[in-house]
């Protein structure tokens, strides 16, 4: 794939695949093209060149079908602060036409360990709780693919550890996850495989420990 913004090639010949049932870490510094890649996968941006298939659907022609089967957790907090924790999840469950909304919301709250905060207003939550709610919202419709865009950026170490525990729970359930991050320790702990990205390209890929040791040296 290739995606340019004026003279800048944000994604430059990217070749990437995510096998089912694993967590693939997209690791690289800020400006490597990770967030642009996420936008391409969700149909928020359209590649200038290249073929893009997500869950069997060609993008952008069938972006709507692909999005219906993806759970997207953005880097920026875009929760609705005017409604409760539970209502944030219920709105998304309705958008995705989940048949049993109450059960879906209960499951997502349990995964995020927010069951006791379901009736609270979003602006009463701590930063870590809000991040967990974002993840719960992305999971409420039981997606086949979960996209986590820098899930712990800007969080303090204690909250980051809480989010890591939540993501480890998703892995244990066999979820297919694509996670972008610029934290080496995050990729090493959570990813089954890592794709190292720089200047819009994947420059290396492999098992986290081996790949990180090779390039750190």
Tab-separated table of C-alpha atoms in Angstrom:
chain	number	residue	atom	x	y	z
A	1	UNK	CA	0.000	0.000	0.000
A	2	UNK	CA	1.002	3.583	-0.616
A	3	UNK	CA	-0.566	6.657	0.985
A	4	UNK	CA	0.766	10.163	0.518
A	5	UNK	CA	-0.141	13.487	2.057
A	6	UNK	CA	1.291	16.123	-0.255
A	7	UNK	CA	5.036	15.414	-0.551
A	8	UNK	CA	5.029	13.019	2.424
A	9	UNK	CA	4.698	9.258	1.945
A	10	UNK	CA	3.061	8.262	5.221
A	11	UNK	CA	2.741	4.657	4.018
A	12	UNK	CA	5.303	3.608	1.434
A	13	UNK	CA	4.886	0.139	-0.039
A	14	UNK	CA	3.489	-1.445	3.130
A	15	UNK	CA	3.039	-5.238	3.004
A	16	UNK	CA	1.246	-6.563	6.084
A	17	UNK	CA	-0.895	-9.546	7.055
A	18	UNK	CA	-2.440	-10.453	10.426
A	19	UNK	CA	-2.982	-14.206	10.985
A	20	UNK	CA	-6.171	-15.165	12.810
A	21	UNK	CA	-5.942	-15.678	16.556
A	22	UNK	CA	-2.745	-13.736	17.255
A	23	UNK	CA	-1.794	-10.299	18.507
A	24	UNK	CA	0.398	-8.554	15.934
A	25	UNK	CA	2.279	-5.554	17.262
A	26	UNK	CA	2.953	-2.740	14.818
A	27	UNK	CA	6.007	-1.183	16.459
A	28	UNK	CA	7.690	2.033	15.460
A	29	UNK	CA	8.417	5.633	16.451
A	30	UNK	CA	5.984	8.491	16.023
A	31	UNK	CA	5.719	9.317	12.330
A	32	UNK	CA	6.477	5.754	11.202
A	33	UNK	CA	3.053	5.433	9.551
A	34	UNK	CA	1.280	3.333	12.179
A	35	UNK	CA	-1.770	5.549	12.659
A	36	UNK	CA	-2.141	6.083	8.914
A	37	UNK	CA	-2.107	2.311	8.492
A	38	UNK	CA	-4.921	2.041	11.044
A	39	UNK	CA	-6.918	4.678	9.168
A	40	UNK	CA	-6.487	2.748	5.933
A	41	UNK	CA	-7.687	-0.465	7.573
A	42	UNK	CA	-10.814	1.201	8.942
A	43	UNK	CA	-11.675	2.984	5.711
A	44	UNK	CA	-11.027	6.439	7.172
A	45	UNK	CA	-8.341	6.946	4.535
A	46	UNK	CA	-8.023	5.516	1.029
A	47	UNK	CA	-4.732	4.179	-0.321
A	48	UNK	CA	-3.291	5.868	-3.392
A	49	UNK	CA	-2.008	2.525	-4.621
A	50	UNK	CA	-2.168	-1.085	-3.558
A	51	UNK	CA	-4.683	-3.734	-2.634
A	52	UNK	CA	-6.247	-3.857	0.809
A	53	UNK	CA	-8.357	-6.747	2.086
A	54	UNK	CA	-9.717	-6.933	5.643
A	55	UNK	CA	-11.590	-10.037	6.837
A	56	UNK	CA	-12.076	-11.035	3.221
A	57	UNK	CA	-13.523	-7.679	2.149
A	58	UNK	CA	-11.851	-5.440	-0.416
A	59	UNK	CA	-11.391	-1.871	0.782
A	60	UNK	CA	-12.591	0.765	0.171
A	61	UNK	CA	-15.413	-0.847	-1.845
A	62	UNK	CA	-16.638	-2.928	1.108
A	63	UNK	CA	-15.407	-0.847	4.023
A	64	UNK	CA	-18.835	-0.922	5.654
A	65	UNK	CA	-18.892	-4.739	5.731
A	66	UNK	CA	-15.369	-4.883	7.155
A	67	UNK	CA	-16.055	-2.225	9.791
A	68	UNK	CA	-19.115	-4.135	11.003
A	69	UNK	CA	-16.800	-7.010	11.954
A	70	UNK	CA	-13.991	-4.922	13.447
A	71	UNK	CA	-13.599	-3.422	16.887
A	72	UNK	CA	-11.680	-0.155	16.741
A	73	UNK	CA	-10.108	1.397	19.835
A	74	UNK	CA	-8.799	4.847	18.875
A	75	UNK	CA	-5.784	6.575	20.336
A	76	UNK	CA	-7.842	9.625	21.288
A	77	UNK	CA	-10.601	9.475	23.890
A	78	UNK	CA	-13.886	10.105	22.044
A	79	UNK	CA	-16.291	8.779	24.674
A	80	UNK	CA	-19.675	10.470	25.066
A	81	UNK	CA	-19.398	12.317	28.374
A	82	UNK	CA	-23.108	13.206	28.424
A	83	UNK	CA	-24.236	9.637	29.131
A	84	UNK	CA	-23.280	6.853	31.537
A	85	UNK	CA	-20.713	4.101	31.145
A	86	UNK	CA	-23.461	1.594	30.358
A	87	UNK	CA	-25.141	3.895	27.830
A	88	UNK	CA	-21.855	4.431	25.966
A	89	UNK	CA	-21.717	0.685	25.372
A	90	UNK	CA	-25.421	0.292	24.611
A	91	UNK	CA	-25.275	2.974	21.904
A	92	UNK	CA	-22.495	1.110	20.106
A	93	UNK	CA	-24.269	-2.219	20.532
A	94	UNK	CA	-27.311	-0.728	18.807
A	95	UNK	CA	-25.169	0.739	16.028
A	96	UNK	CA	-23.750	-2.722	15.355
A	97	UNK	CA	-27.220	-4.311	15.596
A	98	UNK	CA	-26.263	-6.649	18.412
A	99	UNK	CA	-29.263	-8.928	19.060
A	100	UNK	CA	-29.058	-9.024	22.879
A	101	UNK	CA	-27.829	-5.592	23.890
A	102	UNK	CA	-28.076	-6.133	27.650
A	103	UNK	CA	-25.984	-9.319	27.523
A	104	UNK	CA	-23.407	-7.691	25.228
A	105	UNK	CA	-23.050	-4.714	27.557
A	106	UNK	CA	-22.717	-6.986	30.607
A	107	UNK	CA	-19.973	-8.998	28.902
A	108	UNK	CA	-18.029	-5.899	27.818
A	109	UNK	CA	-18.284	-4.386	31.303
A	110	UNK	CA	-17.023	-7.620	32.831
A	111	UNK	CA	-14.062	-7.775	30.438
A	112	UNK	CA	-13.100	-4.218	31.322
A	113	UNK	CA	-13.794	-4.743	35.043
A	114	UNK	CA	-16.232	-1.821	35.055
A	115	UNK	CA	-19.386	-3.582	36.210
A	116	UNK	CA	-19.547	-1.551	39.416
A	117	UNK	CA	-19.273	1.734	37.454
A	118	UNK	CA	-21.968	1.046	34.875
A	119	UNK	CA	-24.270	3.825	36.096
A	120	UNK	CA	-21.538	6.426	36.526
A	121	UNK	CA	-21.071	9.400	34.243
A	122	UNK	CA	-18.004	9.101	32.032
A	123	UNK	CA	-16.468	12.301	33.377
A	124	UNK	CA	-16.405	10.709	36.856
A	125	UNK	CA	-13.988	8.003	35.677
A	126	UNK	CA	-10.217	8.015	36.071
A	127	UNK	CA	-7.990	8.032	33.002
A	128	UNK	CA	-7.387	4.300	33.278
A	129	UNK	CA	-11.094	3.553	33.575
A	130	UNK	CA	-11.857	5.681	30.527
A	131	UNK	CA	-9.250	3.782	28.535
A	132	UNK	CA	-10.761	0.480	29.670
A	133	UNK	CA	-14.193	1.755	28.638
A	134	UNK	CA	-12.855	2.619	25.178
A	135	UNK	CA	-11.626	-0.955	24.835
A	136	UNK	CA	-14.936	-2.346	26.134
A	137	UNK	CA	-16.791	-0.228	23.571
A	138	UNK	CA	-14.653	-1.672	20.798
A	139	UNK	CA	-15.511	-5.200	21.953
A	140	UNK	CA	-19.233	-4.871	22.632
A	141	UNK	CA	-20.247	-6.480	19.311
A	142	UNK	CA	-17.727	-9.364	19.598
A	143	UNK	CA	-15.628	-8.350	16.583
A	144	UNK	CA	-13.509	-10.772	14.579
A	145	UNK	CA	-10.615	-8.287	14.489
A	146	UNK	CA	-9.634	-5.754	17.165
A	147	UNK	CA	-7.556	-2.696	16.233
A	148	UNK	CA	-5.783	-1.003	19.139
A	149	UNK	CA	-4.149	2.286	18.154
A	150	UNK	CA	-1.485	3.151	20.764
A	151	UNK	CA	-3.655	1.774	23.613
A	152	UNK	CA	-1.532	3.104	26.493
A	153	UNK	CA	-0.024	6.281	25.065
A	154	UNK	CA	0.233	9.025	27.674
A	155	UNK	CA	-0.800	6.787	30.584
A	156	UNK	CA	1.215	6.416	33.772
A	157	UNK	CA	2.892	3.045	34.492
A	158	UNK	CA	0.208	1.786	36.891
A	159	UNK	CA	-2.646	2.463	34.465
A	160	UNK	CA	-0.596	1.039	31.601
A	161	UNK	CA	-0.211	-2.206	33.558
A	162	UNK	CA	-4.012	-2.359	34.007
A	163	UNK	CA	-4.540	-2.018	30.253
A	164	UNK	CA	-1.900	-4.675	29.567
A	165	UNK	CA	-3.791	-7.076	31.831
A	166	UNK	CA	-6.999	-6.374	29.911
A	167	UNK	CA	-5.311	-6.972	26.547
A	168	UNK	CA	-3.761	-10.183	27.861
A	169	UNK	CA	-7.299	-11.314	28.678
A	170	UNK	CA	-8.319	-10.700	25.060
A	171	UNK	CA	-5.362	-12.747	23.861
A	172	UNK	CA	-6.332	-15.585	26.181
A	173	UNK	CA	-9.787	-15.597	24.553
A	174	UNK	CA	-8.153	-16.072	21.139
A	175	UNK	CA	-8.973	-12.630	19.759
A	176	UNK	CA	-7.230	-11.459	16.587
A	177	UNK	CA	-5.559	-8.151	17.446
A	178	UNK	CA	-3.551	-5.548	15.547
A	179	UNK	CA	-1.929	-3.181	18.038
A	180	UNK	CA	0.152	-0.155	17.135
A	181	UNK	CA	2.644	1.032	19.730
A	182	UNK	CA	5.940	2.852	20.103
A	183	UNK	CA	6.673	1.180	23.459
A	184	UNK	CA	9.135	-1.694	23.035
A	185	UNK	CA	8.170	-3.287	26.352
A	186	UNK	CA	4.494	-3.213	25.354
A	187	UNK	CA	5.139	-5.054	22.102
A	188	UNK	CA	7.395	-7.555	23.851
A	189	UNK	CA	4.824	-8.350	26.532
A	190	UNK	CA	1.617	-8.434	24.479
A	191	UNK	CA	2.401	-9.350	20.883
A	192	UNK	CA	2.791	-12.853	19.457
A	193	UNK	CA	4.564	-11.313	16.482
A	194	UNK	CA	5.920	-7.847	15.774
A	195	UNK	CA	6.183	-5.870	12.554
A	196	UNK	CA	8.804	-3.147	12.906
A	197	UNK	CA	7.764	-0.045	10.978
A	198	UNK	CA	9.827	2.945	9.868
A	199	UNK	CA	9.272	5.597	7.202
A	200	UNK	CA	5.995	4.006	6.122
A	201	UNK	CA	7.402	0.507	5.594
A	202	UNK	CA	7.678	-2.740	7.524
A	203	UNK	CA	11.439	-3.162	7.740
A	204	UNK	CA	11.449	-6.407	9.757
A	205	UNK	CA	9.031	-8.846	11.346
A	206	UNK	CA	9.225	-11.816	13.685
A	207	UNK	CA	8.855	-12.928	17.278
A	208	UNK	CA	9.085	-9.994	19.692
A	209	UNK	CA	12.068	-11.057	21.803
A	210	UNK	CA	14.223	-12.069	18.845
A	211	UNK	CA	13.318	-9.064	16.706
A	212	UNK	CA	13.768	-6.504	19.459
A	213	UNK	CA	17.093	-8.031	20.549
A	214	UNK	CA	18.371	-7.975	16.981
A	215	UNK	CA	17.452	-4.352	16.313
A	216	UNK	CA	18.307	-3.081	19.787
A	217	UNK	CA	21.788	-4.422	19.260
